Coordinates of C-alpha atoms and ligand atoms in Angstrom, one line a residue:
X97 CA 135.0 112.1 103.3
X98 CA 137.1 109.1 104.7
X99 CA 137.6 105.8 102.9
X100 CA 135.6 104.3 105.9
X101 CA 132.8 106.7 105.9
X102 CA 132.5 106.4 102.0
X103 CA 132.3 102.7 102.3
X104 CA 129.6 102.9 105.0
X105 CA 127.6 105.4 103.5
X106 CA 127.7 103.8 99.9
X107 CA 127.7 100.1 100.4
X108 CA 127.1 98.9 104.0
X109 CA 124.3 101.3 105.2
X110 CA 122.5 100.6 101.9
X111 CA 122.8 97.1 102.4
X112 CA 121.2 97.4 105.9
X113 CA 118.5 99.2 104.4
X114 CA 117.8 96.8 101.8
X115 CA 117.7 94.1 104.4
X116 CA 115.3 96.0 106.3
X117 CA 113.1 96.7 103.0
X118 CA 113.5 100.3 103.3
X119 CA 113.8 102.6 100.4
X120 CA 116.0 105.3 102.0
X121 CA 118.7 105.0 99.5
X122 CA 116.4 105.7 96.6
X123 CA 114.4 108.2 98.1
X124 CA 117.6 110.3 99.3
X125 CA 119.1 110.2 95.8
X126 CA 115.6 111.5 94.6
X127 CA 115.6 114.0 97.1
X128 CA 119.0 115.3 96.3
X129 CA 118.0 116.2 93.1
X130 CA 114.3 117.7 93.7
X131 CA 115.7 119.9 96.9
X132 CA 116.8 122.2 93.4
X133 CA 113.6 122.3 91.7
X134 CA 111.3 125.6 91.7
X135 CA 108.2 125.8 93.9
X136 CA 106.3 124.9 90.7
X137 CA 107.7 121.8 90.2
X138 CA 107.9 120.9 94.1
X139 CA 104.3 121.7 94.2
X140 CA 103.5 119.7 90.9
X141 CA 105.1 116.5 92.6
X142 CA 103.2 117.3 96.1
X143 CA 99.9 117.2 94.3
X144 CA 100.6 114.0 92.6
X145 CA 101.4 112.4 95.4
X146 CA 98.6 114.0 97.5
X147 CA 96.2 112.5 95.1
X148 CA 97.6 109.1 95.3
X149 CA 97.6 109.4 99.0
X150 CA 94.0 110.3 99.2
X151 CA 92.8 107.8 96.7
X152 CA 94.6 105.0 98.4
X153 CA 93.1 106.3 102.1
X154 CA 89.5 106.6 100.4
X155 CA 89.5 102.6 99.3
X156 CA 91.8 101.1 102.0
X157 CA 91.1 103.2 105.4
X158 CA 88.3 102.8 107.2
X159 CA 88.4 106.2 109.0
X160 CA 89.0 108.0 105.9
X161 CA 86.3 105.9 103.7
X162 CA 83.8 106.9 106.6
X163 CA 85.0 110.8 106.7
X164 CA 84.9 111.0 103.2
X165 CA 81.6 110.1 102.6
X166 CA 80.5 111.9 105.7
X167 CA 81.7 115.3 104.5
X168 CA 81.2 114.6 100.5
X169 CA 84.7 114.5 99.9
X170 CA 86.1 112.7 96.7
X171 CA 89.5 112.0 96.0
X172 CA 89.4 112.4 92.8
X173 CA 88.0 115.9 92.9
X174 CA 91.3 117.1 94.4
X175 CA 92.9 119.3 91.5
X176 CA 95.0 121.6 93.6
X177 CA 97.0 121.6 96.8
X178 CA 94.3 124.2 98.3
X179 CA 91.7 121.4 98.1
X180 CA 93.3 119.6 100.9
X181 CA 91.7 122.4 103.1
X182 CA 88.3 121.0 102.8
X183 CA 89.4 118.3 104.8
X184 CA 89.0 118.7 108.8
X185 CA 92.1 118.6 110.6
X186 CA 93.4 115.7 112.3
X187 CA 94.6 115.8 115.9
X188 CA 95.6 113.3 118.8
X189 CA 92.3 112.8 120.4
X190 CA 91.0 111.7 116.9
X191 CA 94.1 109.3 116.5
X192 CA 93.6 108.0 120.1
X193 CA 89.9 107.2 119.1
X194 CA 90.2 105.7 115.9
X195 CA 93.7 104.0 116.3
X196 CA 92.4 100.8 114.5
X197 CA 90.4 102.6 112.0
X198 CA 93.3 104.5 110.9
X199 CA 95.4 101.4 109.9
X200 CA 95.1 100.8 106.1
X201 CA 93.3 97.3 105.4
X202 CA 96.3 96.2 103.4
X203 CA 99.1 97.9 105.7
X204 CA 101.9 95.2 106.2
X205 CA 104.9 95.5 108.6
X206 CA 103.5 98.5 110.5
X207 CA 105.5 99.2 113.8
X208 CA 103.8 100.7 116.8
X209 CA 105.2 103.9 118.2
X210 CA 104.7 106.5 121.1
X211 CA 105.0 110.2 120.5
X212 CA 108.6 111.4 120.8
X213 CA 110.4 114.4 122.4
X214 CA 108.3 116.8 124.3
X215 CA 106.1 117.5 121.2
X216 CA 102.7 116.8 122.9
X217 CA 100.2 114.7 124.6
X218 CA 100.9 111.1 125.2
X219 CA 100.0 109.1 121.6
X220 CA 100.3 105.5 120.0
X221 CA 100.2 105.2 116.4
X222 CA 101.8 103.3 113.7
X223 CA 104.5 103.9 111.2
X224 CA 105.0 101.8 107.9
X225 CA 108.4 100.5 106.2
X226 CA 107.6 103.0 103.3
X227 CA 107.6 106.1 106.0
X228 CA 110.6 105.0 108.1
X229 CA 112.5 104.9 104.5
X230 CA 111.2 108.5 103.9
X231 CA 111.9 110.0 107.4
X232 CA 115.5 108.1 107.2
X233 CA 116.2 109.7 103.7
X234 CA 115.0 113.3 104.8
X235 CA 117.2 113.2 107.8
X236 CA 120.2 111.9 105.7
X237 CA 120.1 114.5 102.9
X238 CA 119.9 117.2 105.7
X239 CA 123.2 115.9 107.5
X240 CA 124.8 115.8 103.9
X241 CA 123.9 119.8 103.6
X242 CA 126.3 120.1 106.5
X243 CA 129.1 117.6 105.0
X244 CA 128.5 114.8 107.3
X245 CA 127.3 111.4 106.2
X246 CA 126.2 108.0 107.4
X247 CA 129.4 106.4 108.9
X248 CA 131.0 109.6 110.1
X249 CA 131.1 109.3 113.7
X250 CA 128.7 111.3 115.7
X251 CA 127.7 111.5 119.2
X252 CA 123.7 111.4 119.9
X253 CA 122.7 112.6 123.4
X254 CA 119.3 111.2 123.8
X255 CA 116.9 110.2 126.1
X256 CA 113.9 108.4 124.5
X257 CA 113.1 104.7 125.7
X258 CA 112.8 103.9 122.1
X259 CA 116.6 104.1 121.2
X260 CA 118.0 103.6 124.8
X261 CA 115.5 100.6 125.2
X262 CA 116.6 99.0 121.9
X263 CA 120.5 98.7 122.7
X264 CA 120.5 94.7 121.8
X265 CA 123.5 93.1 120.5
X266 CA 122.5 93.6 116.7
X267 CA 122.0 97.3 117.4
X268 CA 125.1 97.6 119.6
X269 CA 126.8 96.1 116.2
X270 CA 125.0 98.8 113.9
X271 CA 126.0 101.5 116.2
X272 CA 129.7 100.6 116.1
X273 CA 129.9 100.2 112.3
X274 CA 128.0 103.4 111.8
X275 CA 130.1 104.8 114.5
X276 CA 127.2 106.2 116.5
X277 CA 127.6 106.4 120.3
X278 CA 124.9 107.2 122.0
X279 CA 125.0 108.8 125.7
X280 CA 122.1 109.0 127.8
X281 CA 120.6 112.4 128.2
X282 CA 118.3 112.1 131.4
X283 CA 120.7 112.0 134.2
X284 CA 123.6 114.4 134.3
X285 CA 125.4 114.7 137.2
X286 CA 128.7 116.1 137.5
X287 CA 130.4 112.9 137.3
X288 CA 128.6 111.6 134.1
X289 CA 129.1 115.4 132.5
X290 CA 133.0 114.8 133.0
X291 CA 132.3 111.3 131.6
X292 CA 130.6 112.8 128.5
X293 CA 133.6 115.4 127.7
X294 CA 136.2 112.7 128.0
X295 CA 134.0 110.8 125.5
X296 CA 133.4 113.4 123.1
X297 CA 136.9 114.0 123.3
X298 CA 138.0 110.8 122.4
X299 CA 135.8 110.1 119.8
X300 CA 136.2 113.6 117.9
X301 CA 133.0 113.1 116.5
X302 CA 131.8 114.9 113.3
X303 CA 128.5 115.6 114.3
X304 CA 126.6 116.0 117.8
X305 CA 123.1 115.4 118.1
X306 CA 120.8 116.0 121.0
X307 CA 118.2 118.2 122.5
X308 CA 119.3 122.1 122.9
X309 CA 118.5 122.0 126.7
X310 CA 121.2 118.8 126.9
X311 CA 123.9 120.2 124.6
X312 CA 124.0 123.4 126.0
X313 CA 124.2 121.8 129.6
X314 CA 127.2 119.7 128.6
X315 CA 128.7 122.8 127.1
X316 CA 128.2 124.9 130.3
X317 CA 129.7 122.2 131.9
X318 CA 132.7 122.1 129.5
X319 CA 133.0 125.7 130.1
X320 CA 133.1 125.5 134.0
X321 CA 135.7 122.7 133.8
X322 CA 138.0 125.1 131.8
X323 CA 137.8 121.9 129.2
X324 CA 138.4 122.8 125.5
X325 CA 135.9 121.0 122.9
X326 CA 136.5 123.7 120.1
X327 CA 139.6 121.5 118.6
X328 CA 138.1 118.5 117.9
X329 CA 136.9 119.2 114.3
X330 CA 133.3 119.1 114.9
X331 CA 131.3 119.9 112.0
X332 CA 128.0 120.6 113.2
X333 CA 125.5 120.3 116.3
X334 CA 122.3 119.2 115.2
X335 CA 119.7 120.1 117.6
X336 CA 115.9 118.8 117.5
X337 CA 112.7 118.4 119.8
X338 CA 112.6 121.6 121.7
X339 CA 112.9 125.2 120.9
X340 CA 116.3 126.5 120.4
X341 CA 117.1 129.5 122.3
X342 CA 119.6 132.0 120.6
X343 CA 121.6 132.0 123.7
X344 CA 121.8 128.1 123.6
X345 CA 122.8 128.3 120.2
X346 CA 125.3 130.8 120.6
X347 CA 126.8 128.7 123.6
X348 CA 126.6 125.4 121.9
X349 CA 128.6 127.3 119.1
X350 CA 131.4 128.5 120.8
X351 CA 132.2 125.8 123.3
X352 CA 132.0 123.1 120.3
X353 CA 133.5 125.4 117.8
X354 CA 130.7 124.7 115.0
X355 CA 127.5 126.0 113.8
X356 CA 124.1 124.7 115.3
X357 CA 121.8 123.1 112.9
X358 CA 118.2 123.0 114.2
X359 CA 115.8 120.5 113.2
X360 CA 111.7 120.5 113.8
X361 CA 109.7 117.4 113.6
X362 CA 109.1 114.6 115.5
X363 CA 108.3 110.7 115.1
X364 CA 104.6 111.6 114.9
X365 CA 104.5 114.6 112.2
X366 CA 107.9 113.4 110.6
X367 CA 110.9 115.2 109.6
X368 CA 109.4 118.4 109.0
X369 CA 112.0 121.1 108.2
X370 CA 115.8 121.5 108.8
X371 CA 118.2 124.2 108.8
X372 CA 120.6 124.5 106.0
X373 CA 124.2 126.0 106.4
X374 CA 122.8 129.5 105.1
X375 CA 120.4 129.4 108.1
X376 CA 117.2 128.8 106.0
X377 CA 114.8 126.2 107.6
X378 CA 113.8 124.1 104.6
X379 CA 110.8 122.0 104.7
X380 CA 110.9 118.5 103.3
X381 CA 108.5 119.5 100.6
X382 CA 108.6 116.2 98.9
X383 CA 107.0 114.3 101.7
X384 CA 105.3 117.0 103.8
X385 CA 102.6 119.5 102.8
X386 CA 102.7 122.3 105.8
X387 CA 99.7 124.6 106.4
X388 CA 99.7 127.4 109.0
X389 CA 96.1 127.8 110.0
X390 CA 94.2 129.9 112.2
X391 CA 91.9 128.7 114.9
X392 CA 89.1 127.6 112.8
X393 CA 91.6 125.7 110.8
X394 CA 91.5 128.0 107.9
X395 CA 95.0 128.4 106.0
X396 CA 96.8 131.7 106.7
X397 CA 98.6 133.3 103.8
X398 CA 102.7 133.4 103.8
X399 CA 104.1 135.6 106.4
X400 CA 101.4 135.1 109.2
X401 CA 101.6 133.2 112.3
X402 CA 99.4 130.2 113.2
X403 CA 99.4 126.7 114.0
X404 CA 101.7 124.5 112.0
X405 CA 99.6 121.5 110.1
X406 CA 101.4 118.7 108.3
X407 CA 100.3 116.3 105.9
X408 CA 103.0 113.4 105.3
X409 CA 102.4 111.9 101.9
X410 CA 104.1 108.8 102.5
X411 CA 101.9 107.5 105.2
X412 CA 99.2 105.8 103.5
X413 CA 99.3 103.0 105.6
X414 CA 98.7 105.0 108.8
X415 CA 97.5 108.3 107.2
X416 CA 98.9 111.7 109.0
X417 CA 96.6 113.8 107.1
X418 CA 96.2 117.7 108.1
X419 CA 97.7 116.8 111.5
X420 CA 97.9 119.4 114.2
X421 CA 101.3 119.7 115.5
X422 CA 100.2 122.4 118.2
X423 CA 103.3 124.5 117.4
X424 CA 103.1 127.8 115.8
X425 CA 105.1 129.0 113.0
X426 CA 105.1 131.4 109.9
X427 CA 105.9 130.3 106.3
X428 CA 108.4 132.3 104.2
X429 CA 107.9 133.1 100.8
X430 CA 111.2 134.6 100.3
X431 CA 113.8 131.9 98.7
X432 CA 117.1 130.5 100.6
X433 CA 120.3 132.2 99.4
X434 CA 121.6 128.8 99.2
X435 CA 119.3 128.2 96.0
X436 CA 117.5 125.3 97.2
X437 CA 113.8 125.3 95.8
X438 CA 112.4 123.9 99.3
X439 CA 110.0 126.2 100.8
X440 CA 111.3 128.0 104.3
X441 CA 109.6 127.8 107.7
X442 CA 110.6 130.2 110.1
X443 CA 109.9 131.2 113.7
X444 CA 108.7 128.1 115.4
X445 CA 107.5 128.4 118.6
X446 CA 107.3 125.0 120.0
X447 CA 106.7 123.8 123.9
X448 CA 109.9 123.9 125.8
X449 CA 110.9 121.4 128.4
X450 CA 113.0 122.2 131.4
X451 CA 115.3 120.4 134.1
X452 CA 114.6 119.3 137.4
X453 CA 117.1 118.6 140.2
X454 CA 116.9 115.5 142.2
X455 CA 117.6 115.7 145.8
X456 CA 121.1 114.5 145.6
X457 CA 121.8 117.4 143.2
X458 CA 121.8 115.5 140.1
X459 CA 120.3 117.5 137.3
X460 CA 117.6 115.7 135.4
X461 CA 116.3 116.4 132.0
X462 CA 112.4 117.0 132.1
X463 CA 111.8 114.2 129.5
X464 CA 112.7 111.4 131.9
X465 CA 109.6 112.2 133.9
X466 CA 107.5 112.9 131.0
X467 CA 108.4 109.7 129.8
X468 CA 107.1 108.0 132.8
X469 CA 103.4 109.7 132.4
X470 CA 103.3 109.3 128.8
X471 CA 103.7 105.4 128.9
X472 CA 100.6 105.2 131.3
X473 CA 97.0 104.6 129.9
X474 CA 94.4 106.9 129.6
X475 CA 96.6 110.1 130.7
X476 CA 95.4 112.9 128.2
X477 CA 97.6 115.8 129.2
X478 CA 99.7 116.4 132.4
X479 CA 102.2 118.9 133.7
X480 CA 105.2 118.6 136.4
X481 CA 105.9 121.3 138.7
X482 CA 108.9 120.9 140.9
X483 CA 108.1 123.4 143.8
X484 CA 111.3 122.8 146.0
X485 CA 113.7 120.0 145.9
X486 CA 111.7 117.9 148.9
X487 CA 107.8 118.7 146.8
X488 CA 107.0 118.0 143.1
X489 CA 103.5 118.1 141.8
X490 CA 101.9 116.3 139.0
X491 CA 98.9 117.7 137.2
X492 CA 97.2 115.1 135.4
X493 CA 94.2 115.0 132.7
X494 CA 92.7 111.6 132.5
X495 CA 90.0 110.0 130.5
X496 CA 88.9 108.3 133.7
X497 CA 89.6 108.7 137.5
X498 CA 93.0 107.5 138.5
X499 CA 93.0 104.5 139.8
X500 CA 95.0 103.9 142.8
X501 CA 97.7 101.7 141.4
X502 CA 98.2 104.3 138.7
X503 CA 98.9 106.9 140.8
X504 CA 101.3 105.0 143.0
X505 CA 103.1 103.9 139.6
X506 CA 103.7 107.9 139.2
X507 CA 104.9 108.5 142.5
X508 CA 107.3 105.4 142.2
X509 CA 108.6 106.3 139.0
X510 CA 109.3 110.0 140.1
X511 CA 110.6 109.1 143.3
X512 CA 113.3 106.7 141.5
X513 CA 114.5 109.8 139.6
X514 CA 114.1 112.8 141.9
X515 CA 114.8 110.7 145.4
X516 CA 113.0 108.3 147.9
X517 CA 112.3 111.1 150.3
X518 CA 110.7 113.4 147.9
X519 CA 107.1 114.0 148.5
X520 CA 105.1 113.5 145.2
X521 CA 101.9 114.9 144.9
X522 CA 99.6 113.9 141.9
X523 CA 96.4 116.1 141.5
X524 CA 93.7 115.3 138.8
X525 CA 92.6 118.4 137.1
X526 CA 90.1 119.0 134.2
X527 CA 92.4 121.2 132.2
X528 CA 96.2 122.7 132.2
X529 CA 96.3 126.3 131.5
X530 CA 99.1 128.0 129.5
X531 CA 101.5 129.7 131.0
X532 CA 101.6 133.7 131.2
X533 CA 103.5 133.9 128.2
X534 CA 100.9 132.1 126.1
X535 CA 103.2 128.6 126.1
X536 CA 102.6 125.4 127.2
X537 CA 105.2 123.8 129.3
X538 CA 105.2 120.1 130.6
X539 CA 108.0 120.7 133.2
X540 CA 108.3 123.9 135.3
X541 CA 111.0 123.8 137.8
X542 CA 111.2 126.4 140.5
X543 CA 114.5 124.9 141.9
X544 CA 117.9 126.7 141.0
Ligands
LIG883 ZN1 119.1 127.1 102.5

């Protein structure tokens, strides 16, 4: 570790976190001890935190106070992790319908968020400082598994408006100190891709972070240009938010000369699991209880595929208890060869995002269009189908009939990205069918 990195990681960043009232430093240190605990000890910790969480929400969160009363559930009766399954599942429509009642009566410093990545229908929810500290710590621990620390140079290829919108002076200073360079993943014209390659070469990052689709797109471009990227000393490429396909993993790894580490989670569900250098997808068990359930919500045994349900134990001020991710996964009972006791999640089948092509040939990440729809009110679900360069269809499932104003807002937003001449057809539908493969896709492009 360089002197600069150790200064940032052990002094400057901890100070930054203390000013923001985040507990990430202490939490990360605890997690680096508990990651080696055995299953029994980790489960005892989970039970203790679960009992505390449930006792808190029973008193302080109106939604849970009413729910517990209506199903006859008492926090004091919880004596094992299995008792959790007596509670009903929480999903996005429920959060949407009870956003205010889900806030703890004594919750302070709650920040408002939209769902990140491509992981689901639009959703507004709240995150407390306590939770931020835990989520930052979990990510920090995982980067340290790969011999990368806060303060090491990193290049982030991202497109979330949360990050892109917050490029004020303070944020810029922070990024500079932490040596984080953000490259916008939305519009990737050949010209922009050339600039990305140039910047990555100049920065020589220890770590790349981004969507697998975006990183493999950049890798492909480097290869086509004959631009070498495997001589920069990159330790690892962190990918998240989308399903990582084997071809993408191989391509990113080959072109950038580093292993690829897959991460699974989102702003809503939290930092659920992360890959270690030995290939195990370790669950952040100290903070997150993962259940795999069947269609009736009944937990399935290890090894069986079902929907991934998470309970985030640091969410007392806006609880995520038995929250449906909509993704399919399998719990693995085998230990990892790295000897960490954190349980393993395998075969996650999330939803995927495609690229679209603008009329002028610019390749656009599907999220650029997803964010336009996601931020609109009353839209429950959607699907974008690019029929050809001149026509893109948008299917929308809405709580109420779409107003003309809203429709033209969608059209304007899409034209701004795809080209003013492109015809955008917005169609209201009752339901969006799954693909033949059984997967849900937000973006399908028939171009290219
Ligand atoms: Zn491992």
